[in-house]
Coordinates of C-alpha atoms and ligand atoms in Angstrom, one line a residue:
M1 CA -20.0 7.8 -21.2
S2 CA -22.1 4.7 -20.9
R3 CA -21.6 2.4 -17.9
E4 CA -24.5 0.1 -18.8
K5 CA -22.5 -3.2 -19.0
S6 CA -20.6 -2.4 -15.8
Q7 CA -23.9 -1.9 -14.1
Q8 CA -25.3 -5.2 -15.3
V9 CA -22.3 -7.2 -14.3
F10 CA -22.1 -5.5 -10.9
A11 CA -25.8 -6.2 -10.3
R12 CA -25.2 -9.9 -10.8
A13 CA -22.0 -9.7 -8.7
Q14 CA -24.0 -8.4 -5.8
Q15 CA -26.1 -11.6 -5.8
L16 CA -23.0 -13.7 -5.9
M17 CA -20.5 -12.1 -3.6
P18 CA -20.8 -9.9 -0.4
G19 CA -21.3 -6.4 -1.7
G20 CA -20.4 -7.6 -5.2
V21 CA -16.7 -7.6 -4.5
N22 CA -13.8 -9.6 -3.2
S23 CA -12.2 -6.7 -1.3
P24 CA -14.3 -3.8 0.2
A25 CA -12.4 -0.8 -1.2
R26 CA -13.4 -1.8 -4.7
A27 CA -17.1 -1.2 -4.0
F28 CA -16.9 2.6 -4.3
G29 CA -18.7 2.8 -0.9
A30 CA -17.1 6.1 0.0
V31 CA -18.0 7.9 -3.1
G32 CA -21.5 6.5 -3.9
G33 CA -22.5 5.0 -7.2
Q34 CA -21.2 1.7 -8.6
P35 CA -17.7 0.5 -9.6
I36 CA -16.7 0.0 -13.2
V37 CA -16.0 -3.5 -14.2
I38 CA -12.6 -4.0 -15.9
D39 CA -12.2 -5.8 -19.2
H40 CA -8.4 -5.3 -19.6
A41 CA -5.5 -3.0 -19.0
D42 CA -2.5 -1.7 -21.0
G43 CA 0.4 0.4 -19.7
A44 CA -1.2 3.3 -17.8
Y45 CA -4.8 2.6 -19.0
L46 CA -7.8 0.6 -17.9
V47 CA -10.6 -0.4 -20.3
D48 CA -14.0 -1.3 -18.8
V49 CA -16.5 -3.7 -20.2
D50 CA -18.4 -0.8 -21.9
G51 CA -15.2 0.0 -23.8
N52 CA -14.4 3.2 -21.9
R53 CA -10.7 4.0 -21.4
Y54 CA -9.4 5.5 -18.2
I55 CA -6.0 6.8 -17.1
D56 CA -5.3 4.5 -14.1
Y57 CA -4.0 6.1 -10.8
I58 CA -4.7 3.0 -8.7
G59 CA -2.5 0.5 -10.4
S60 CA -4.1 -2.4 -8.6
W61 CA -3.6 -0.4 -5.3
G62 CA 0.2 -0.2 -5.9
P63 CA 1.7 -3.2 -7.6
M64 CA 1.6 -2.1 -11.3
I65 CA 4.5 0.3 -11.0
V66 CA 6.0 -0.7 -14.4
G67 CA 2.5 -0.4 -16.0
H68 CA 0.0 -3.1 -16.9
R69 CA 1.1 -6.0 -19.1
H70 CA 4.7 -5.0 -19.3
P71 CA 6.2 -7.2 -22.0
E72 CA 9.1 -8.4 -19.8
V73 CA 6.8 -9.3 -17.0
I74 CA 4.4 -11.1 -19.3
T75 CA 7.2 -13.1 -20.9
A76 CA 8.6 -14.1 -17.5
I77 CA 5.1 -15.3 -16.4
Q78 CA 4.7 -17.3 -19.7
A79 CA 8.1 -18.9 -19.3
A80 CA 7.2 -19.9 -15.7
L81 CA 3.8 -21.3 -16.7
E82 CA 5.5 -23.6 -19.2
R83 CA 7.4 -25.3 -16.4
G84 CA 4.4 -25.8 -14.0
T85 CA 2.2 -23.6 -11.8
S86 CA 3.1 -25.0 -8.3
F87 CA 5.4 -27.6 -6.9
G88 CA 5.3 -27.1 -3.1
A89 CA 9.1 -27.6 -3.2
P90 CA 12.2 -25.4 -3.5
T91 CA 12.9 -23.6 -6.8
V92 CA 15.8 -21.5 -8.2
A93 CA 13.4 -18.6 -8.7
E94 CA 12.8 -18.3 -4.9
N95 CA 16.6 -17.7 -4.4
Q96 CA 16.6 -15.1 -7.1
L97 CA 13.7 -13.1 -5.7
A98 CA 15.1 -13.4 -2.1
E99 CA 18.5 -12.2 -3.4
L100 CA 16.9 -9.2 -5.1
I101 CA 14.9 -8.3 -2.0
I102 CA 18.0 -8.7 0.3
E103 CA 20.1 -6.6 -2.0
A104 CA 17.5 -3.8 -2.2
V105 CA 16.2 -3.5 1.4
P106 CA 18.8 -2.5 3.9
S107 CA 17.2 -4.2 6.9
V108 CA 16.6 -7.5 5.3
E109 CA 19.3 -10.2 5.7
K110 CA 17.0 -13.1 5.4
V111 CA 13.5 -13.2 4.0
R112 CA 10.4 -15.5 3.8
L113 CA 7.9 -15.3 1.0
V114 CA 4.2 -15.6 1.7
N115 CA 1.1 -14.9 -0.4
S116 CA -0.2 -11.5 0.6
G117 CA 0.6 -8.4 2.6
T118 CA -1.8 -9.5 5.3
E119 CA 0.1 -12.8 5.7
A120 CA 3.4 -10.8 5.9
T121 CA 2.3 -8.5 8.8
M122 CA 0.5 -11.3 10.6
S123 CA 3.6 -13.4 10.5
A124 CA 5.9 -10.5 11.4
I125 CA 4.0 -9.8 14.6
R126 CA 4.0 -13.4 15.5
L127 CA 7.7 -13.4 15.0
A128 CA 8.2 -10.3 17.1
R129 CA 6.3 -11.9 19.9
G130 CA 8.0 -15.3 19.5
Y131 CA 11.4 -13.7 19.4
T132 CA 11.0 -11.4 22.4
G133 CA 8.7 -13.6 24.5
R134 CA 6.4 -10.6 25.0
D135 CA 2.8 -9.9 24.2
V136 CA 2.1 -6.3 23.4
I137 CA 2.2 -4.8 19.8
V138 CA 2.0 -1.1 19.4
K139 CA 0.3 0.3 16.2
F140 CA -0.8 3.7 15.1
E141 CA -4.3 5.1 14.3
G142 CA -5.0 5.2 10.6
N143 CA -2.3 2.7 9.7
Y144 CA -3.5 -0.4 7.9
H145 CA -1.7 -3.6 8.1
G146 CA -4.1 -5.9 6.3
H147 CA -7.0 -7.7 7.9
V148 CA -5.0 -9.4 10.7
D149 CA -7.4 -9.7 13.7
S150 CA -5.1 -8.1 16.3
L151 CA -4.2 -5.2 14.0
L152 CA -7.7 -4.4 12.9
V153 CA -8.0 -1.6 15.4
A154 CA -8.2 2.0 14.1
A155 CA -7.0 0.7 10.8
G156 CA -7.5 3.4 8.2
S157 CA -8.6 3.1 4.5
A158 CA -11.3 0.6 3.8
A159 CA -12.0 0.1 7.5
A160 CA -12.2 3.8 8.2
T161 CA -14.1 4.5 5.1
L162 CA -16.8 2.0 6.1
G163 CA -16.8 3.3 9.6
V164 CA -15.9 0.0 11.2
P165 CA -12.5 0.6 12.7
D166 CA -13.1 -2.4 14.9
S167 CA -14.6 -5.3 13.0
P168 CA -17.2 -7.6 14.5
G169 CA -15.6 -10.9 14.9
V170 CA -12.4 -9.5 16.4
T171 CA -12.6 -10.4 20.1
P172 CA -11.6 -8.1 22.9
G173 CA -9.2 -10.9 23.9
T174 CA -7.4 -10.6 20.5
S175 CA -7.1 -6.9 20.4
Q176 CA -6.2 -6.4 24.1
D177 CA -2.6 -6.9 23.4
T178 CA -2.6 -4.2 20.7
L179 CA -1.8 -0.7 22.0
T180 CA -3.0 2.0 19.5
L181 CA -1.2 5.4 19.5
R182 CA -1.4 8.6 17.5
Y183 CA 0.9 8.7 14.5
N184 CA 3.7 11.2 14.6
D185 CA 3.1 11.7 18.4
V186 CA 6.5 11.3 20.1
A187 CA 5.2 12.1 23.6
A188 CA 2.6 9.4 23.3
L189 CA 5.2 6.9 22.2
E190 CA 7.5 7.8 25.1
A191 CA 4.7 7.5 27.6
A192 CA 3.7 4.1 26.2
F193 CA 7.3 2.8 26.6
A194 CA 7.6 4.4 30.0
E195 CA 4.5 2.5 31.2
H196 CA 4.6 -0.8 29.3
G197 CA 8.2 -1.0 28.0
S198 CA 9.0 -4.4 29.3
R199 CA 5.8 -5.9 27.8
I200 CA 6.2 -4.5 24.3
A201 CA 7.2 -7.1 21.7
G202 CA 7.1 -4.8 18.8
V203 CA 6.0 -1.6 17.1
I204 CA 4.5 -1.8 13.6
L205 CA 3.9 1.2 11.4
E206 CA 3.7 2.4 7.8
P207 CA 6.8 4.6 7.5
V208 CA 4.9 6.6 4.9
V209 CA 1.2 6.0 5.6
G210 CA -0.8 5.3 2.5
N211 CA -4.0 4.2 4.2
M212 CA -5.2 7.5 5.7
G213 CA -4.0 9.2 2.5
C214 CA -0.3 9.9 2.1
V215 CA 1.1 10.9 5.5
P216 CA 4.9 10.6 6.0
A217 CA 6.5 9.9 9.4
E218 CA 8.2 13.0 10.7
P219 CA 11.9 12.6 11.2
A220 CA 11.7 13.1 15.0
F221 CA 9.0 10.5 15.3
A222 CA 11.0 8.0 13.2
A223 CA 14.1 8.6 15.3
A224 CA 12.1 8.1 18.5
L225 CA 10.7 4.9 17.2
R226 CA 14.2 3.5 16.5
S227 CA 15.8 4.6 19.8
L228 CA 12.9 3.6 22.1
T229 CA 12.5 0.1 20.6
T230 CA 16.3 -0.4 20.8
E231 CA 16.4 0.8 24.4
H232 CA 13.5 -1.4 25.5
G233 CA 14.4 -4.5 23.5
A234 CA 11.3 -4.3 21.3
V235 CA 11.3 -5.2 17.6
L236 CA 10.7 -2.3 15.1
I237 CA 8.6 -3.4 12.2
F238 CA 8.3 -1.3 9.1
D239 CA 5.2 -2.3 7.1
E240 CA 6.5 -1.5 3.6
V241 CA 3.8 -3.5 1.8
M242 CA 2.8 -0.3 0.0
T243 CA 6.1 1.8 0.2
G244 CA 8.5 -1.0 -0.6
F245 CA 9.9 -0.6 -4.2
R246 CA 7.5 2.4 -4.4
V247 CA 8.9 5.5 -2.7
A248 CA 12.4 4.2 -3.5
Y249 CA 13.8 0.9 -4.7
G250 CA 14.9 0.0 -1.1
G251 CA 11.7 1.4 0.4
A252 CA 11.0 4.2 2.8
Q253 CA 13.7 3.0 5.1
T254 CA 16.4 4.1 2.5
L255 CA 14.9 7.6 2.3
M256 CA 14.6 7.9 6.1
K257 CA 18.0 6.3 6.8
I258 CA 16.4 4.2 9.6
T259 CA 16.9 0.5 9.7
P260 CA 14.0 -1.4 11.2
D261 CA 14.4 -5.0 12.6
I262 CA 11.7 -6.5 10.4
T263 CA 10.3 -5.3 7.1
T264 CA 7.0 -6.5 5.5
L265 CA 6.6 -6.4 1.8
G266 CA 3.8 -7.1 -0.7
K267 CA 2.1 -5.4 -3.7
I268 CA 5.1 -4.5 -6.0
V269 CA 7.2 -7.4 -4.9
G270 CA 4.8 -9.8 -6.7
G271 CA 4.6 -7.7 -9.9
G272 CA 0.8 -8.1 -10.0
M273 CA 0.7 -11.7 -8.8
P274 CA -0.2 -12.5 -5.1
I275 CA 2.9 -12.3 -3.0
G276 CA 4.0 -11.0 0.3
A277 CA 7.3 -11.2 2.1
Y278 CA 8.8 -10.5 5.5
G279 CA 12.4 -10.2 6.3
G280 CA 14.9 -8.7 8.7
R281 CA 18.0 -9.4 10.8
Q282 CA 19.2 -12.9 10.4
E283 CA 19.2 -13.6 14.1
I284 CA 15.5 -12.7 14.3
M285 CA 14.5 -14.5 11.1
D286 CA 16.2 -17.7 12.2
S287 CA 13.5 -17.9 14.9
I288 CA 11.1 -19.1 12.2
L289 CA 10.4 -22.8 11.6
P290 CA 12.3 -24.9 10.6
A291 CA 15.4 -22.9 11.6
G292 CA 13.7 -21.9 14.8
K293 CA 10.4 -22.5 16.7
V294 CA 8.0 -19.8 15.5
F295 CA 5.5 -21.5 13.2
Q296 CA 4.6 -20.1 9.8
A297 CA 3.9 -22.0 6.6
G298 CA 2.1 -21.8 3.2
T299 CA 1.2 -24.4 0.6
L300 CA 1.6 -21.9 -2.3
S301 CA 4.3 -19.7 -0.8
G302 CA 7.1 -18.9 -3.2
N303 CA 4.8 -19.9 -6.1
P304 CA 6.8 -20.1 -9.3
V305 CA 4.5 -17.9 -11.4
A306 CA 4.3 -15.2 -8.8
T307 CA 8.0 -15.2 -8.2
A308 CA 8.7 -14.9 -11.9
A309 CA 6.5 -11.8 -12.1
G310 CA 8.2 -10.4 -9.0
I311 CA 11.7 -11.0 -10.3
A312 CA 11.0 -9.4 -13.7
T313 CA 9.4 -6.4 -12.0
L314 CA 12.2 -5.8 -9.6
K315 CA 14.8 -6.1 -12.3
L316 CA 13.0 -3.5 -14.4
L317 CA 12.9 -1.2 -11.3
R318 CA 16.5 -1.7 -10.5
D319 CA 18.1 -1.3 -13.9
H320 CA 16.1 1.3 -15.9
G321 CA 16.0 4.6 -14.2
V322 CA 12.4 4.2 -13.3
Y323 CA 12.4 6.2 -10.1
E324 CA 13.9 9.4 -11.8
R325 CA 11.1 9.3 -14.4
L326 CA 8.4 8.6 -11.7
E327 CA 9.7 11.6 -9.7
T328 CA 9.5 13.9 -12.7
R329 CA 6.0 12.8 -13.6
A330 CA 4.7 12.8 -10.0
A331 CA 6.1 16.3 -9.4
Q332 CA 4.3 17.4 -12.5
L333 CA 1.0 15.9 -11.4
A334 CA 1.3 17.2 -7.8
D335 CA 2.1 20.8 -9.0
G336 CA -0.8 20.6 -11.5
L337 CA -3.3 19.4 -8.9
H338 CA -2.1 22.0 -6.3
H339 CA -2.4 24.9 -8.7
A340 CA -5.8 23.7 -10.0
A341 CA -7.2 23.5 -6.4
Q342 CA -5.7 26.9 -5.7
A343 CA -7.3 28.4 -8.8
A344 CA -10.6 26.9 -7.8
G345 CA -10.3 28.3 -4.3
V346 CA -10.6 24.8 -2.7
P347 CA -8.9 24.4 0.7
H348 CA -6.5 21.5 0.2
Q349 CA -3.2 19.8 1.0
L350 CA -1.2 18.0 -1.6
Q351 CA 1.0 15.4 0.2
R352 CA 3.4 13.4 -1.8
V353 CA 6.4 11.0 -1.4
G354 CA 7.8 9.9 -4.7
S355 CA 5.1 8.5 -6.9
M356 CA 2.4 8.1 -4.2
M357 CA 0.3 11.2 -3.2
T358 CA -3.0 12.4 -1.9
L359 CA -5.0 15.5 -2.6
F360 CA -6.7 16.1 0.8
F361 CA -9.7 18.3 0.9
N362 CA -8.5 19.6 4.2
P363 CA -7.3 23.1 5.3
D364 CA -4.6 21.6 7.6
P365 CA -1.4 19.7 7.0
V366 CA -2.3 16.0 7.6
T367 CA 0.0 14.4 10.1
D368 CA -2.3 11.9 11.8
W369 CA -5.7 10.3 11.7
D370 CA -7.5 13.0 13.7
V371 CA -6.6 15.6 11.0
S372 CA -7.1 13.2 8.1
S373 CA -10.6 12.2 9.2
K374 CA -11.7 15.8 9.1
S375 CA -11.2 16.0 5.4
D376 CA -14.3 17.0 3.3
K377 CA -15.5 13.6 2.1
A378 CA -18.5 15.1 0.2
Q379 CA -16.2 17.3 -1.8
F380 CA -13.9 14.4 -2.5
A381 CA -16.8 12.3 -3.8
K382 CA -17.8 15.0 -6.2
F383 CA -14.2 15.5 -7.4
F384 CA -13.9 11.7 -7.8
W385 CA -16.9 11.5 -10.1
G386 CA -15.8 14.6 -12.0
L387 CA -12.6 12.7 -12.8
M388 CA -14.3 9.4 -13.6
D389 CA -16.6 11.2 -16.1
R390 CA -13.5 12.6 -17.8
G391 CA -11.7 9.3 -18.1
V392 CA -9.5 9.4 -15.0
Y393 CA -9.6 6.4 -12.6
W394 CA -8.8 7.8 -9.2
P395 CA -8.6 6.0 -5.8
C396 CA -12.3 5.8 -4.6
S397 CA -11.7 7.1 -1.1
Q398 CA -10.1 10.3 0.5
Y399 CA -8.1 7.8 2.6
E400 CA -6.2 6.1 -0.2
A401 CA -3.1 7.3 -1.9
L402 CA -2.8 7.4 -5.7
F403 CA 0.0 5.8 -7.6
L404 CA 1.8 6.6 -10.8
S405 CA 3.4 4.0 -13.1
D406 CA 6.4 4.3 -15.4
K407 CA 3.9 4.3 -18.3
H408 CA 2.2 7.5 -17.4
T409 CA 3.3 10.1 -20.0
E410 CA 3.6 13.8 -19.8
E411 CA 0.5 13.9 -22.0
D412 CA -1.4 11.7 -19.6
I413 CA -0.5 13.9 -16.7
A414 CA -1.5 17.1 -18.6
Q415 CA -4.9 15.5 -19.5
T416 CA -5.4 14.5 -15.8
V417 CA -4.6 18.0 -14.5
A418 CA -7.0 19.5 -17.0
A419 CA -9.7 17.1 -15.9
A420 CA -8.9 17.8 -12.2
A421 CA -9.1 21.6 -12.9
E422 CA -12.6 21.3 -14.4
S423 CA -13.8 19.0 -11.6
L424 CA -12.5 21.3 -8.9
Q425 CA -14.2 24.3 -10.6
D426 CA -17.5 22.3 -10.5
L427 CA -17.3 21.7 -6.7
Ligands
LIG1 C1 -2.1 -3.4 1.2 C2 -1.5 -3.3 2.5 C3 -1.5 -4.4 3.4 C4 -2.2 -5.7 3.1 O1 -1.8 -6.4 2.0 P1 -2.8 -7.4 1.2 O2 -1.9 -8.0 0.1 O3 -3.9 -6.6 0.8 O4 -3.2 -8.4 2.3 C5 -0.7 -4.4 4.5 N1 0.0 -3.2 4.8 C6 0.0 -2.2 4.1 C7 0.7 -0.9 4.5 C8 -0.8 -2.2 2.9 O5 -0.8 -1.1 2.1

């Protein structure tokens, strides 16, 4: 397949934007070669500027769970556009999206809308600190919470892929109040609370990590998080920017039956438009200005076009049996990949929660960053290009999870498994 036009556009992009992209994961840095440039998308497919069609397993890194250009989402966006693109004032749609979020996510009694996942986590840790009057935030290696300065320590995915876990420009002063522990390590968590318990404002984690590949929190770890934070008066923050409305309608917390104090959301909640949200116990949320004193604001927050896309998407997810279909298709894909890798004699782990999963080129079960980072990246890169050349658009890093949409058909999955089997045989 020809990628000539993509190459031309990307060559120009590199003169105009750092690395040719507006977000680093898009640059294919981990797999070599150049990204394809997208012309348009439809359902489960992407079409590049050369006219090549790909089955899409990135879904804009998560948001496109009902598929690209779902007619109901497009209609909702068009109707919102007719009334104006931004008012900087209250709207009915904000109430509607807030109601949908509060009904869906058990921990959320009140919610604030922002413009990205990064804004949500940044605001959530400020809230945790403001509410508790303490400084220290605990995070975990390989967990990514957006490009918030104080959380850009051992931050998985793009940061790990590029080998810059600590970014230049993040001062030691900023990161000194961030305590980084190993994921799924109960003993390390207990030791941290024993030593610093009275200084810990909050603990933030991805309840199912997507940003070191798909790595779920083990039940004992999740239980320890809840009991230790409660015991020491710290705020437990579930970063569900990726998992919210993905692994289940109410997020990972409904699967784990653990209620955090604050939840951050993004990606799906905006239906493909830029939105983030953070919410939690009313008492904590009422610390935010103007109800309380913790400052947080946004000119475009609660934007009417973005809220329209979010409302339409959440209603589709709530009312149409989407998660049952996703589970069936995801299981089909996971089984197919696992058997293909087995047949090719490739050491691997297939880790999946609902419609997010990772095929790790790793002989050991991946429970933390130490294990994940030992995956065979050269094998992954070869596998990735094998898929691309067969019309399958896969996450371009071993440390990213793939996502299905409700538009992936049984036929799409079968085609993908066949492409994967061939690519794995070629390794
Ligand atoms: C994507 C992501 C973020 C950041 O969201 P942006 O909208 O890219 O700023 C934060 N946390 C998690 C878990 C994510 O997957």
